[in-house]
Coordinates of C-alpha atoms in Angstrom, one line a residue:
M19 CA -8.6 0.4 -1.4
K20 CA -10.2 -1.7 -4.1
I21 CA -9.2 0.9 -6.6
F22 CA -5.7 -0.3 -5.9
C23 CA -6.2 -4.0 -6.4
L24 CA -4.5 -5.2 -9.5
I25 CA -7.0 -5.4 -12.3
L26 CA -6.5 -6.4 -16.0
F27 CA -6.1 -3.7 -18.5
L28 CA -4.8 -3.4 -22.2
I29 CA -3.2 -1.2 -24.6
S30 CA -2.0 -3.2 -27.7
S31 CA -0.6 -2.1 -30.9
F32 CA 1.8 -5.0 -31.7
I33 CA 2.7 -5.9 -35.2
S34 CA 4.4 -9.2 -35.8
T35 CA 5.6 -11.0 -38.7
S36 CA 2.6 -13.2 -39.7
I37 CA 2.1 -16.1 -42.3
A38 CA 1.8 -14.7 -46.0
V39 CA -1.6 -16.3 -46.7
E40 CA -3.8 -17.1 -43.9
P41 CA -5.9 -20.2 -44.3
P42 CA -9.6 -20.1 -43.5
P43 CA -10.4 -20.4 -39.6
E44 CA -12.0 -23.8 -40.1
T45 CA -8.7 -25.0 -41.9
I46 CA -6.6 -23.7 -39.0
Y47 CA -8.7 -25.4 -36.6
Q48 CA -8.9 -28.8 -38.3
N49 CA -4.9 -28.8 -38.7
F50 CA -4.4 -27.9 -35.1
L51 CA -7.0 -30.1 -33.7
Q52 CA -5.5 -33.2 -35.7
C53 CA -2.0 -32.3 -34.7
F54 CA -3.3 -32.0 -30.9
I55 CA -4.9 -35.6 -31.3
N56 CA -1.7 -36.8 -32.8
Q57 CA 0.4 -35.3 -29.9
T58 CA -1.8 -36.1 -27.0
K59 CA -3.2 -39.6 -28.3
A60 CA -6.5 -38.4 -27.0
P61 CA -9.9 -39.4 -28.7
P62 CA -11.3 -36.4 -30.4
N63 CA -14.5 -36.3 -28.5
S64 CA -12.4 -36.0 -25.3
L65 CA -11.0 -32.5 -26.5
S66 CA -14.5 -30.7 -26.9
D67 CA -13.9 -28.6 -23.6
V68 CA -10.2 -28.3 -24.4
V69 CA -9.7 -27.1 -28.1
L70 CA -12.1 -24.3 -28.5
P71 CA -12.7 -22.6 -31.9
K72 CA -14.8 -19.4 -32.0
T73 CA -17.8 -21.5 -33.0
A74 CA -17.6 -23.4 -29.8
A75 CA -20.3 -22.6 -27.2
A76 CA -17.6 -22.2 -24.4
F77 CA -15.4 -20.2 -26.7
T78 CA -16.6 -16.8 -25.3
P79 CA -17.3 -17.8 -21.6
V80 CA -13.9 -19.3 -21.3
L81 CA -12.1 -16.2 -23.0
R82 CA -14.1 -13.6 -21.1
A83 CA -13.5 -15.2 -17.8
Y84 CA -10.1 -13.6 -17.0
I85 CA -10.6 -10.5 -19.1
R86 CA -11.5 -8.1 -16.1
N87 CA -11.4 -5.2 -18.5
A88 CA -14.5 -3.5 -19.9
R89 CA -12.6 -1.9 -22.6
F90 CA -11.6 -5.2 -24.2
N91 CA -14.9 -7.3 -23.9
T92 CA -16.0 -5.6 -27.0
T93 CA -16.9 -7.0 -30.3
A94 CA -14.0 -4.8 -31.8
T95 CA -11.4 -6.5 -29.6
P96 CA -9.3 -8.9 -31.5
K97 CA -10.1 -12.5 -30.6
P98 CA -7.9 -15.6 -30.8
A99 CA -8.7 -18.1 -33.5
I100 CA -8.6 -20.9 -31.0
V101 CA -8.7 -20.9 -27.0
I102 CA -6.9 -24.0 -25.5
A103 CA -8.2 -24.5 -22.0
A104 CA -5.3 -26.9 -20.8
R105 CA -6.2 -29.7 -18.3
S106 CA -3.0 -31.5 -18.3
E107 CA 0.8 -31.1 -19.0
S108 CA 0.4 -33.0 -22.3
H109 CA -2.3 -30.5 -23.4
V110 CA 0.3 -27.7 -22.9
Q111 CA 3.1 -29.7 -24.8
A112 CA 0.6 -30.3 -27.7
A113 CA -0.4 -26.6 -27.6
V114 CA 3.2 -25.3 -28.0
V115 CA 4.2 -28.0 -30.8
C116 CA 1.0 -27.5 -32.9
T117 CA 1.0 -23.8 -32.7
K118 CA 4.6 -23.6 -33.7
S119 CA 3.8 -26.1 -36.5
L120 CA 1.2 -23.5 -38.0
N121 CA 3.4 -20.5 -37.4
I122 CA 0.8 -18.9 -35.4
Q123 CA 1.5 -16.6 -32.2
L124 CA 0.8 -18.3 -28.8
K125 CA -0.4 -16.3 -25.8
T126 CA -0.2 -17.8 -22.4
R127 CA -2.6 -16.7 -19.8
S128 CA -2.4 -17.9 -16.1
G129 CA -5.9 -16.5 -15.3
G130 CA -4.7 -13.5 -13.1
H131 CA -4.0 -9.9 -13.7
D132 CA -2.4 -8.5 -16.7
Y133 CA -2.4 -4.7 -16.9
E134 CA -2.0 -4.5 -20.7
G135 CA -3.6 -7.7 -21.7
V136 CA -0.6 -9.0 -23.5
S137 CA -1.7 -12.7 -22.6
Y138 CA -5.2 -12.5 -24.7
V139 CA -4.9 -9.9 -27.4
S140 CA -3.0 -9.5 -30.4
H141 CA -3.2 -8.0 -33.8
V142 CA -1.9 -11.0 -35.7
P143 CA -3.4 -14.5 -36.0
F144 CA -3.1 -16.0 -32.4
F145 CA -4.1 -18.6 -30.0
V146 CA -4.6 -18.4 -26.3
L147 CA -3.4 -21.1 -24.0
D148 CA -5.4 -20.8 -21.0
M149 CA -3.8 -22.2 -17.8
S150 CA -6.5 -21.6 -15.3
N151 CA -7.4 -25.3 -14.9
L152 CA -3.8 -26.2 -14.0
R153 CA -4.3 -24.9 -10.4
N154 CA -3.4 -27.7 -8.3
I155 CA -1.3 -26.9 -5.0
T156 CA 0.3 -29.4 -2.8
V157 CA 1.3 -28.4 0.6
D158 CA 4.0 -30.2 2.5
P159 CA 4.2 -28.5 6.1
A160 CA 7.1 -31.1 7.2
T161 CA 9.4 -29.7 4.6
E162 CA 7.9 -26.3 4.6
S163 CA 7.2 -26.3 1.0
A164 CA 4.5 -26.3 -1.7
W165 CA 4.0 -27.2 -5.4
V166 CA 1.7 -24.4 -7.1
G167 CA 0.2 -24.6 -10.5
A168 CA 0.7 -21.8 -12.7
G169 CA -3.2 -21.3 -13.1
A170 CA -3.7 -21.1 -9.0
T171 CA -4.7 -17.8 -7.6
L172 CA -2.6 -16.4 -4.7
G173 CA -5.8 -16.4 -2.8
E174 CA -6.0 -20.2 -3.3
V175 CA -2.2 -20.6 -2.5
Y176 CA -2.9 -18.7 1.0
Y177 CA -6.0 -21.0 1.7
R178 CA -4.3 -24.2 0.8
I179 CA -1.3 -23.3 3.1
W180 CA -3.7 -22.2 5.9
E181 CA -5.4 -25.6 5.6
K182 CA -2.2 -27.5 6.4
T183 CA -0.3 -25.1 8.7
K184 CA -1.4 -22.0 10.8
S185 CA 2.2 -21.1 11.5
H186 CA 3.4 -20.5 7.8
G187 CA 2.7 -18.0 5.0
F188 CA 4.1 -17.0 1.7
P189 CA 5.5 -13.6 0.6
A190 CA 3.2 -12.6 -2.3
G191 CA 0.6 -10.3 -3.6
V192 CA -2.3 -8.9 -1.7
C193 CA -5.0 -9.4 -4.4
P194 CA -6.4 -12.9 -4.1
T195 CA -7.4 -13.2 -7.7
V196 CA -3.8 -12.6 -9.0
G197 CA -2.6 -15.8 -10.9
A198 CA 0.5 -17.2 -9.4
G199 CA 2.1 -18.2 -12.7
G200 CA 2.3 -14.6 -14.0
H201 CA 2.9 -13.1 -10.5
I202 CA 6.0 -15.2 -9.5
S203 CA 7.5 -15.2 -12.9
G204 CA 7.7 -11.4 -12.8
G205 CA 9.1 -11.4 -9.2
G206 CA 6.2 -11.1 -7.2
Y207 CA 6.0 -9.0 -3.9
G208 CA 3.4 -8.2 -1.0
N209 CA 3.3 -6.7 2.3
M210 CA 5.9 -9.2 3.8
I211 CA 8.5 -7.9 1.2
R212 CA 10.6 -6.0 3.7
K213 CA 11.0 -9.2 6.0
Y214 CA 11.1 -11.8 3.6
G215 CA 11.8 -10.2 0.1
L216 CA 10.2 -11.2 -3.3
S217 CA 8.1 -14.3 -3.9
V218 CA 11.1 -15.6 -6.5
D219 CA 13.4 -15.6 -3.4
Y220 CA 11.6 -18.8 -2.2
V221 CA 11.1 -20.5 -5.4
T222 CA 13.2 -23.8 -5.3
D223 CA 12.0 -25.6 -8.4
A224 CA 9.8 -25.1 -11.3
K225 CA 8.2 -27.0 -14.2
I226 CA 8.4 -25.4 -17.7
V227 CA 7.2 -26.6 -21.2
D228 CA 10.0 -25.3 -23.6
V229 CA 9.9 -24.5 -27.3
N230 CA 10.4 -28.1 -28.4
G231 CA 7.3 -29.3 -26.0
R232 CA 9.5 -30.8 -23.5
V233 CA 8.7 -30.8 -19.8
L234 CA 11.8 -29.4 -17.8
D235 CA 12.3 -29.0 -14.2
R236 CA 15.1 -26.8 -12.7
K237 CA 17.8 -29.7 -13.4
G238 CA 16.5 -30.2 -16.7
M239 CA 16.5 -26.5 -17.9
G240 CA 19.7 -25.5 -16.2
E241 CA 20.4 -22.6 -13.9
D242 CA 20.4 -19.9 -16.7
L243 CA 16.9 -20.3 -17.8
F244 CA 15.8 -21.2 -13.9
W245 CA 17.1 -17.7 -13.0
A246 CA 15.4 -16.0 -16.0
I247 CA 11.9 -17.4 -15.1
N248 CA 12.2 -16.3 -11.7
G249 CA 11.7 -12.5 -12.4
G250 CA 12.2 -12.0 -16.1
G251 CA 8.5 -13.1 -17.1
G252 CA 8.2 -16.6 -17.9
A253 CA 6.3 -16.2 -21.2
S254 CA 9.4 -15.1 -23.1
F255 CA 10.9 -18.6 -22.5
G256 CA 8.4 -21.1 -22.4
V257 CA 5.2 -22.1 -20.6
I258 CA 5.3 -22.1 -16.8
L259 CA 3.6 -25.2 -15.5
A260 CA 4.2 -25.0 -12.0
F261 CA 6.5 -23.3 -9.1
K262 CA 8.0 -25.1 -6.0
I263 CA 8.2 -22.7 -3.3
K264 CA 9.4 -22.5 0.3
L265 CA 7.0 -21.3 3.0
V266 CA 8.1 -18.6 5.5
P267 CA 7.1 -18.5 9.2
V268 CA 4.3 -16.3 10.2
P269 CA 3.8 -15.4 14.0
P270 CA 0.2 -16.5 16.0
T271 CA -0.8 -12.5 16.2
V272 CA -0.3 -10.0 13.5
T273 CA -1.4 -6.2 13.5
V274 CA -3.1 -4.3 10.7
F275 CA -4.1 -0.6 10.6
R276 CA -5.1 2.2 8.5
V277 CA -4.7 5.9 9.2
E278 CA -6.3 8.8 6.7
K279 CA -5.2 12.3 6.6
N280 CA -6.3 15.0 4.2
L281 CA -4.3 18.0 3.2
D282 CA -5.7 20.4 6.0
E283 CA -4.8 17.6 8.5
N284 CA -0.9 17.8 7.6
A285 CA -1.1 15.2 5.0
I286 CA 2.2 16.5 3.5
D287 CA 4.1 16.2 6.8
M288 CA 3.0 12.7 7.2
V289 CA 3.9 11.7 3.7
H290 CA 7.2 13.4 3.6
K291 CA 8.1 11.8 7.0
W292 CA 6.8 8.4 5.7
Q293 CA 9.6 8.3 3.3
F294 CA 12.3 8.5 6.0
V295 CA 10.7 5.9 8.2
A296 CA 8.7 3.3 6.1
P297 CA 11.8 1.9 4.1
K298 CA 13.8 2.0 7.3
T299 CA 11.8 0.7 10.2
D300 CA 11.7 -2.9 11.5
P301 CA 11.6 -5.2 8.7
G302 CA 8.4 -6.9 10.0
L303 CA 6.5 -3.7 9.5
F304 CA 5.1 -2.9 5.9
M305 CA 3.3 0.6 5.5
R306 CA 2.0 1.0 2.2
L307 CA 1.0 4.7 1.3
L308 CA -2.0 5.5 -0.9
L309 CA -2.5 8.9 -2.3
Q310 CA -6.1 9.9 -3.9
P311 CA -7.6 13.2 -4.8
V312 CA -10.9 13.3 -3.0
T313 CA -13.7 16.2 -2.2
R314 CA -14.4 17.1 1.2
N315 CA -16.8 19.9 2.1
K316 CA -17.2 20.8 -1.7
M317 CA -13.5 21.4 -1.6
Q318 CA -10.8 19.3 -3.6
T319 CA -8.0 17.9 -1.5
V320 CA -5.8 14.8 -1.4
R321 CA -6.2 12.0 0.9
A322 CA -3.1 10.1 2.2
S323 CA -3.7 6.9 3.8
V324 CA -1.1 4.7 5.4
V325 CA -2.2 0.7 5.5
A326 CA 0.0 -1.5 7.2
L327 CA 0.8 -5.1 8.4
F328 CA 3.1 -5.7 11.3
L329 CA 4.4 -9.1 12.0
G330 CA 3.5 -8.7 15.8
N331 CA 1.4 -7.2 18.5
Q332 CA -0.2 -3.7 18.4
N333 CA 1.5 -2.5 21.5
T334 CA 4.9 -3.4 20.0
V335 CA 4.0 -1.4 16.6
M336 CA 2.4 1.6 18.4
S337 CA 5.4 2.1 20.8
M338 CA 7.7 1.9 17.7
L339 CA 5.7 4.3 15.7
N340 CA 4.8 6.9 18.3
K341 CA 8.5 7.2 18.8
D342 CA 9.7 7.1 15.1
F343 CA 6.6 8.5 13.3
P344 CA 4.6 11.0 15.5
E345 CA 3.3 12.5 12.3
L346 CA 1.2 9.4 11.7
G347 CA -0.8 10.0 14.8
L348 CA -1.3 6.0 15.1
K349 CA -4.0 5.3 18.0
K350 CA -4.9 2.1 19.4
E351 CA -8.3 2.1 18.0
N352 CA -6.7 2.3 14.5
C353 CA -5.0 -1.0 15.2
T354 CA -6.6 -4.7 15.0
E355 CA -4.8 -7.7 16.0
M356 CA -5.5 -10.8 14.0
T357 CA -4.2 -13.9 12.5
W358 CA -2.1 -13.8 9.3
I359 CA -4.7 -15.5 7.2
Q360 CA -7.4 -13.0 8.5
S361 CA -4.8 -10.2 7.6
V362 CA -4.9 -11.7 4.0
M363 CA -8.5 -11.2 3.8
W364 CA -8.2 -7.7 5.3
W365 CA -5.8 -6.6 2.9
A366 CA -8.1 -7.9 0.2
N367 CA -10.8 -5.3 1.3
N368 CA -12.6 -7.5 3.7
D369 CA -13.0 -5.1 6.9
N370 CA -14.9 -7.9 8.9
A371 CA -11.8 -10.0 8.2
T372 CA -12.0 -11.6 11.8
Q373 CA -15.5 -12.7 11.4
I374 CA -15.4 -14.2 7.8
K375 CA -14.3 -17.6 6.9
P376 CA -11.0 -18.0 4.8
E377 CA -13.0 -19.9 1.9
I378 CA -13.7 -16.5 0.6
L379 CA -10.2 -16.5 -0.7
L380 CA -11.1 -19.3 -3.1
D381 CA -13.5 -17.1 -5.0
R382 CA -12.0 -16.4 -8.5
N383 CA -14.5 -13.6 -9.2
P384 CA -14.7 -14.4 -13.0
D385 CA -15.9 -12.2 -15.8
S386 CA -15.8 -9.0 -13.9
A387 CA -14.2 -5.9 -15.6
T388 CA -13.4 -2.3 -15.3
F389 CA -11.7 0.4 -17.2
G390 CA -8.1 1.6 -16.1
K391 CA -4.6 2.2 -16.9
R392 CA -1.4 1.6 -14.7
K393 CA 2.2 2.9 -14.7
S394 CA 5.0 2.6 -12.0
D395 CA 8.3 4.2 -10.9
F396 CA 10.9 3.8 -8.5
V397 CA 12.3 6.5 -6.1
E398 CA 15.8 6.5 -4.7
K399 CA 15.8 9.8 -2.8
E400 CA 13.1 11.2 -0.7
I401 CA 11.0 13.8 -2.4
T402 CA 10.9 17.2 -0.7
K403 CA 7.9 18.9 0.8
E404 CA 8.0 21.3 -2.2
G405 CA 8.0 18.3 -4.3
L406 CA 5.0 16.5 -2.8
D407 CA 3.0 19.9 -2.7
F408 CA 3.7 20.0 -6.5
L409 CA 2.5 16.5 -6.9
F410 CA -0.8 17.0 -4.8
K411 CA -1.6 20.0 -6.8
K412 CA -1.2 18.0 -10.0
M413 CA -3.3 15.2 -8.6
I414 CA -6.3 17.6 -7.9
E415 CA -5.6 18.9 -11.3
V416 CA -5.7 15.6 -13.2
G417 CA -8.3 13.9 -11.1
K418 CA -8.9 10.3 -11.0
I419 CA -5.1 9.4 -10.5
G420 CA -4.2 7.6 -7.5
L421 CA -0.6 6.8 -6.2
V422 CA 0.4 3.6 -4.1
F423 CA 3.9 3.9 -2.5
N424 CA 5.4 0.6 -1.6
P425 CA 8.5 0.8 0.9
Y426 CA 11.4 -1.4 0.3
G427 CA 14.4 -1.5 2.7
G428 CA 14.6 -4.4 5.0
I429 CA 16.0 -7.6 3.5
M430 CA 15.4 -6.1 0.1
S431 CA 18.4 -4.1 0.5
E432 CA 20.6 -6.9 1.5
V433 CA 20.2 -9.0 -1.6
A434 CA 22.4 -8.6 -4.8
T435 CA 20.5 -6.9 -7.8
T436 CA 21.6 -9.7 -9.9
K437 CA 20.4 -12.4 -7.7
T438 CA 17.3 -12.6 -10.0
P439 CA 16.1 -10.5 -12.9
F440 CA 14.5 -8.2 -10.6
P441 CA 16.8 -5.2 -10.4
H442 CA 15.1 -2.7 -8.2
R443 CA 16.0 -3.9 -4.7
K444 CA 18.1 -1.2 -3.6
K445 CA 15.4 1.5 -4.3
L446 CA 13.8 3.5 -1.4
Y447 CA 10.2 2.6 -2.7
K448 CA 8.0 2.1 -5.6
I449 CA 5.3 3.9 -6.9
Q450 CA 2.3 2.5 -8.8
H451 CA 0.2 5.0 -10.8
S452 CA -3.3 4.1 -11.0
M453 CA -6.1 5.5 -13.1
N454 CA -9.7 4.1 -13.2
W455 CA -12.9 5.2 -14.8
K456 CA -16.5 4.0 -15.5
D457 CA -17.3 5.8 -18.7
P458 CA -17.3 3.3 -21.7
G459 CA -16.3 4.5 -25.3
T460 CA -13.2 5.7 -27.1
E461 CA -13.6 9.3 -26.0
A462 CA -13.6 8.6 -22.3
E463 CA -10.5 6.3 -23.0
T464 CA -8.5 8.5 -24.9
S465 CA -9.1 11.3 -22.3
F466 CA -8.0 9.2 -19.2
L467 CA -5.1 7.6 -20.9
Q468 CA -3.8 11.1 -21.8
K469 CA -4.2 12.0 -18.1
A470 CA -2.1 9.0 -17.2
K471 CA 0.6 10.1 -19.5
S472 CA 0.4 13.7 -18.2
F473 CA 0.9 12.8 -14.4
Y474 CA 3.6 10.4 -15.5
S475 CA 5.3 13.2 -16.9
Y476 CA 4.8 15.3 -13.8
M477 CA 6.5 12.5 -11.6
A478 CA 9.5 12.5 -13.9
P479 CA 11.9 15.0 -11.9
F480 CA 11.4 12.7 -8.7
V481 CA 12.1 9.2 -9.8
T482 CA 14.9 7.1 -11.4
K483 CA 16.6 8.3 -14.6
N484 CA 18.6 6.8 -17.2
P485 CA 16.8 4.6 -17.5
R486 CA 13.4 5.4 -15.6
H487 CA 12.9 2.2 -14.0
T488 CA 9.4 0.3 -14.1
Y489 CA 8.1 -3.0 -12.8
I490 CA 7.7 -5.9 -15.2
N491 CA 4.4 -7.1 -13.5
Y492 CA 3.0 -3.5 -14.0
R493 CA 3.2 -3.7 -17.7
D494 CA 3.0 -0.5 -19.7
L495 CA 3.1 -0.6 -23.4
D496 CA 3.5 3.3 -23.5
I497 CA 7.3 2.8 -22.7
G498 CA 7.6 0.5 -26.0
V499 CA 6.4 -2.2 -28.1
N500 CA 8.2 -5.0 -29.7
T501 CA 8.5 -4.8 -33.8
P502 CA 9.9 -7.2 -36.1
G503 CA 12.9 -6.5 -38.4
P504 CA 16.4 -5.4 -37.9
N505 CA 15.7 -2.8 -35.3
S506 CA 13.6 -5.0 -33.0
Y507 CA 16.6 -5.5 -30.6
R508 CA 17.1 -1.8 -30.3
V509 CA 13.5 -1.1 -29.7
A510 CA 13.2 -4.0 -27.1
E511 CA 16.2 -2.7 -25.3
V512 CA 14.6 0.7 -24.4
F513 CA 11.9 -1.0 -22.3
G514 CA 14.0 -4.0 -21.6
R515 CA 16.3 -1.8 -19.5
M516 CA 13.6 0.1 -17.9
Y517 CA 12.2 -3.3 -16.3
F518 CA 15.5 -5.3 -16.0
G519 CA 18.4 -2.9 -15.7
E520 CA 21.6 -4.5 -16.0
N521 CA 20.1 -7.9 -15.9
F522 CA 18.5 -7.5 -19.4
D523 CA 21.7 -8.5 -21.3
R524 CA 21.5 -11.9 -19.5
L525 CA 17.9 -12.5 -20.2
V526 CA 18.8 -11.8 -24.0
K527 CA 21.4 -14.3 -23.8
V528 CA 19.3 -17.0 -22.1
K529 CA 16.3 -16.1 -24.7
T530 CA 18.7 -16.4 -27.7
A531 CA 19.8 -19.9 -26.4
V532 CA 16.5 -21.6 -25.6
D533 CA 14.1 -19.9 -27.9
P534 CA 16.4 -18.8 -31.0
Q535 CA 13.5 -18.5 -33.4
N536 CA 11.6 -16.3 -31.1
F537 CA 8.5 -18.5 -30.7
F538 CA 7.5 -17.2 -27.4
R539 CA 7.0 -13.6 -28.3
D540 CA 4.6 -10.7 -27.3
E541 CA 4.4 -7.1 -27.1
Q542 CA 7.1 -6.8 -24.5
S543 CA 8.9 -10.0 -24.5
I544 CA 12.5 -10.5 -24.1
P545 CA 14.1 -10.3 -27.9
T546 CA 16.8 -12.5 -29.3
L547 CA 20.4 -11.2 -29.9
P548 CA 20.8 -9.5 -33.3
S549 CA 22.9 -11.1 -35.8
N550 CA 25.4 -8.1 -35.1
P551 CA 24.9 -7.4 -31.3
P552 CA 25.8 -3.9 -30.0
R553 CA 29.2 -3.6 -28.5
R554 CA 29.2 -2.7 -24.8

């Protein structure tokens, strides 16, 4: 299952307006450092581990620590002129003010998973604001709430909640190394999505540094901006410092299970029926479906795996599924009862989750990299057996491709699609396309990226259309890249509507109001309104 854990990946071809004549790096550094000192009132010698030029010993280790992508740990990868390893709110404020004064692009990285690397690579002069040190988590069981720093990982969030209360959790991702800042600001979901909805549905306050360097909470920023950063991607609007979240109750016992079938074991029947059960069953049951081409007895086949969390005991879930989903063939030996925090570790690929200590969730696993590409789709109508047979054959033909089906339904279908920028709540399920490889070099990369595109085209008849929807936290630069100039809005609208649907228009209005000069920009940031906006 590790193959499906969110990992960092990048394809970047962004071209942006740059300064006409670029000063030498040492001049940029000196100007930035002097501005930083003026803004923070900090003595210069106290900033040696904060403001890192390329010549600093810590520059490469800090930059590499959260680039978990072997493709972009190369000498050819564009590097920032400066990394700002912020350790306080004032450092973030100064980073924004001083970068803006130099007309340099600022990339904000919370230290988690970024499929396309837009938070740490650019093809114009840029700085990286690294938020990984701003990871403080304060849990208050009495109010069932917590403040979570943007640089915290989900594993740290779960652990700190567990430290204070054994009866609460938080509905977010299953990979512990995902950064909370990016995850939540993009919507955020996990294996309690059908019971509780998205992570952003439980955000009650936030702190953000705006384009003028001000620290704003929900009251200070206003409801429009608060709405936008809860699913619209925070990096388009400012720098997220922290989110205040509401905890959710979890039972003392939960059940996890995994069932695998190959094509010769009626996998198609199981997958077909899954579409009719997983999005419609008890909201406390989340059944993720994984599809992978594999070789068995020297024959190529497809393995279908159902990986599940049930917020209850095994007898209840077995009784339910033996009645409603006999094609799964769930047996008692497939099921394991455990605590919720143990289930977090089980989903993070720790098969001995009932024996190991939760401290494993604090492991950030820095400087680990792998090659890959991700895409995503949404499905509104069940795929026929004939359609599934076609897709299975194409999976074997393409090879390496993996699919992750995540069921919706439950509370997701009960919430308005405009409540947050995330517009996909009414869909049947989401598909993540996963392509991984081990071979370095541009030849292998070109080959595998083309395979990913090919399979994406094969999937087209079975998913949403006009637009073909995709998930903002599964960044995919293939669907469009921001460009400067008179057509920038038109270009951004294409991928913007794929990510945000009807909510794109409100996001653009918010962006135009809070960042009219488009300082907070990246390859797929929300654009500002053109001078002559299109009629609708």
